C-alpha positions as a LaTeX table, in Angstrom:
\begin{tabular}{lrrr}
\hline
Residue & $x$ (\AA) & $y$ (\AA) & $z$ (\AA) \\
\hline
Met1 & $-20.29$ & $-13.22$ & 15.52 \\
Thr2 & $-19.30$ & $-9.69$ & 14.49 \\
Ala3 & $-16.81$ & $-8.87$ & 11.78 \\
Pro4 & $-13.41$ & $-7.45$ & 12.75 \\
Pro5 & $-13.02$ & $-3.67$ & 12.21 \\
Gly6 & $-10.64$ & $-4.07$ & 9.26 \\
Asp7 & $-13.12$ & $-6.35$ & 7.49 \\
Asp8 & $-15.41$ & $-3.45$ & 6.52 \\
Arg9 & $-12.53$ & $-1.53$ & 4.95 \\
Thr10 & $-11.33$ & $-4.58$ & 3.05 \\
Thr11 & $-14.83$ & $-5.36$ & 1.79 \\
Glu12 & $-15.25$ & $-1.76$ & 0.63 \\
Leu13 & $-11.88$ & $-1.86$ & $-1.11$ \\
Ile14 & $-12.79$ & $-5.07$ & $-2.92$ \\
Arg15 & $-16.13$ & $-3.57$ & $-3.99$ \\
Trp16 & $-14.37$ & $-0.56$ & $-5.51$ \\
Ala17 & $-11.93$ & $-2.87$ & $-7.28$ \\
Ala18 & $-14.79$ & $-4.93$ & $-8.70$ \\
Phe19 & $-16.50$ & $-1.72$ & $-9.81$ \\
Ser20 & $-13.28$ & $-0.74$ & $-11.60$ \\
Cys21 & $-13.16$ & $-4.14$ & $-13.30$ \\
Val22 & $-16.49$ & $-3.25$ & $-14.91$ \\
Leu23 & $-15.98$ & 0.48 & $-15.43$ \\
Val24 & $-12.56$ & 0.40 & $-17.14$ \\
Pro25 & $-13.62$ & $-1.92$ & $-20.02$ \\
Val26 & $-16.80$ & 0.12 & $-20.54$ \\
Val27 & $-14.74$ & 3.31 & $-20.81$ \\
Leu28 & $-12.31$ & 1.57 & $-23.17$ \\
Leu29 & $-15.19$ & 0.50 & $-25.41$ \\
Trp30 & $-16.69$ & 4.00 & $-25.23$ \\
Tyr31 & $-13.44$ & 5.50 & $-26.51$ \\
Gly32 & $-13.13$ & 3.04 & $-29.40$ \\
Ser33 & $-11.04$ & 0.18 & $-28.09$ \\
Ser34 & $-11.71$ & $-3.28$ & $-29.49$ \\
Leu35 & $-13.99$ & $-5.72$ & $-27.72$ \\
Ala36 & $-11.11$ & $-8.18$ & $-27.40$ \\
Gly37 & $-8.89$ & $-5.51$ & $-25.82$ \\
Ala38 & $-11.58$ & $-4.48$ & $-23.35$ \\
Thr39 & $-12.29$ & $-8.12$ & $-22.48$ \\
Gly40 & $-8.61$ & $-8.81$ & $-21.92$ \\
Thr41 & $-8.36$ & $-5.75$ & $-19.70$ \\
Ala42 & $-11.40$ & $-6.86$ & $-17.70$ \\
Leu43 & $-9.93$ & $-10.34$ & $-17.21$ \\
Gly44 & $-6.56$ & $-8.90$ & $-16.18$ \\
Leu45 & $-8.13$ & $-6.52$ & $-13.69$ \\
Ala46 & $-10.31$ & $-9.32$ & $-12.30$ \\
Ala47 & $-7.24$ & $-11.54$ & $-11.82$ \\
Val48 & $-5.31$ & $-8.78$ & $-10.04$ \\
Thr49 & $-8.33$ & $-8.02$ & $-7.87$ \\
Ala50 & $-8.72$ & $-11.68$ & $-6.91$ \\
Val51 & $-5.05$ & $-12.00$ & $-5.95$ \\
Cys52 & $-5.20$ & $-8.77$ & $-3.92$ \\
Arg53 & $-8.33$ & $-9.98$ & $-2.15$ \\
Leu54 & $-6.64$ & $-13.26$ & $-1.30$ \\
Leu55 & $-3.57$ & $-11.47$ & 0.06 \\
Leu56 & $-5.67$ & $-9.00$ & 2.08 \\
Arg57 & $-7.71$ & $-11.79$ & 3.68 \\
Arg58 & $-4.56$ & $-13.77$ & 4.47 \\
Ser59 & $-2.98$ & $-10.68$ & 6.01 \\
Glu60 & $-6.09$ & $-10.05$ & 8.13 \\
Arg61 & $-6.08$ & $-13.63$ & 9.40 \\
Gly62 & $-2.41$ & $-13.35$ & 10.31 \\
Ala63 & $-2.99$ & $-10.06$ & 12.11 \\
Ala64 & $-5.94$ & $-11.53$ & 14.01 \\
Arg65 & $-3.81$ & $-14.46$ & 15.13 \\
Thr66 & $-0.99$ & $-12.28$ & 16.45 \\
Ala67 & $-3.19$ & $-9.57$ & 17.99 \\
Pro68 & $-3.74$ & $-11.29$ & 21.40 \\
Glu69 & 0.04 & $-11.46$ & 21.95 \\
His70 & 0.21 & $-7.65$ & 22.39 \\
Pro71 & $-2.33$ & $-6.64$ & 25.04 \\
Gln72 & $-1.12$ & $-3.03$ & 24.94 \\
Gly73 & $-2.61$ & $-2.63$ & 21.46 \\
Arg74 & $-1.45$ & 0.26 & 19.32 \\
Ala75 & $-0.13$ & 2.28 & 22.27 \\
His76 & 2.97 & 0.09 & 22.19 \\
His77 & 3.73 & 1.17 & 18.62 \\
Gln78 & 3.38 & 4.85 & 19.44 \\
Glu79 & 6.31 & 4.86 & 21.85 \\
His80 & 9.45 & 6.56 & 20.60 \\
His81 & 12.25 & 4.18 & 19.79 \\
Pro82 & 15.65 & 5.63 & 18.86 \\
Ala83 & 16.93 & 4.82 & 15.38 \\
Pro84 & 19.49 & 2.01 & 15.27 \\
Ala85 & 23.09 & 2.91 & 14.56 \\
Pro86 & 24.30 & 2.29 & 11.00 \\
Pro87 & 26.34 & $-0.88$ & 10.42 \\
Pro88 & 30.13 & $-0.55$ & 10.64 \\
Gly89 & 31.58 & 0.96 & 7.48 \\
His90 & 28.35 & 2.76 & 6.56 \\
Arg91 & 27.74 & 6.43 & 7.06 \\
Ala92 & 24.42 & 7.62 & 8.35 \\
Arg93 & 22.36 & 9.77 & 6.03 \\
Gly94 & 22.53 & 13.30 & 7.31 \\
Gly95 & 20.60 & 16.38 & 6.39 \\
Thr96 & 17.35 & 16.71 & 4.56 \\
Gly97 & 16.15 & 17.63 & 1.12 \\
Ala98 & 17.59 & 17.23 & $-2.34$ \\
His99 & 21.02 & 18.66 & $-1.48$ \\
Arg100 & 21.94 & 16.03 & 1.06 \\
Gly101 & 25.57 & 15.01 & 0.69 \\
Thr102 & 26.53 & 17.48 & $-2.04$ \\
Arg103 & 29.66 & 19.64 & $-2.09$ \\
His104 & 28.06 & 22.93 & $-3.08$ \\
Thr105 & 29.60 & 25.76 & $-1.11$ \\
Gly106 & 27.34 & 28.60 & $-2.09$ \\
Gly107 & 25.16 & 30.34 & $-4.63$ \\
Ser108 & 22.99 & 28.82 & $-7.25$ \\
Thr109 & 24.86 & 30.06 & $-10.31$ \\
Pro110 & 25.26 & 27.62 & $-13.18$ \\
Val111 & 28.64 & 26.10 & $-13.90$ \\
Gly112 & 29.83 & 27.24 & $-17.24$ \\
\hline
\end{tabular}
């Protein structure tokens, strides 16, 4: 039985995370941190890595279960779907950039 395509990426990600669980405490010790601090960091990173691994595997199993329902594959997701209208009483966000919705009429002179 062959592994699903996403399995290789997940395994590689977990390997890098495990490598970081070893590397970070070593670097902390190298730069003068206490052994207790480095050990606590290693245990914290290992716990986070384990939880992330569990969630990734669960997500992969869920995706594998729902995959046969969509025979079109990813082509279905590439179709253009218009954006839904905003709910009543809400204005749609218009414009782009940092100046969206401001009342500046011109120039970039400071107010003073």
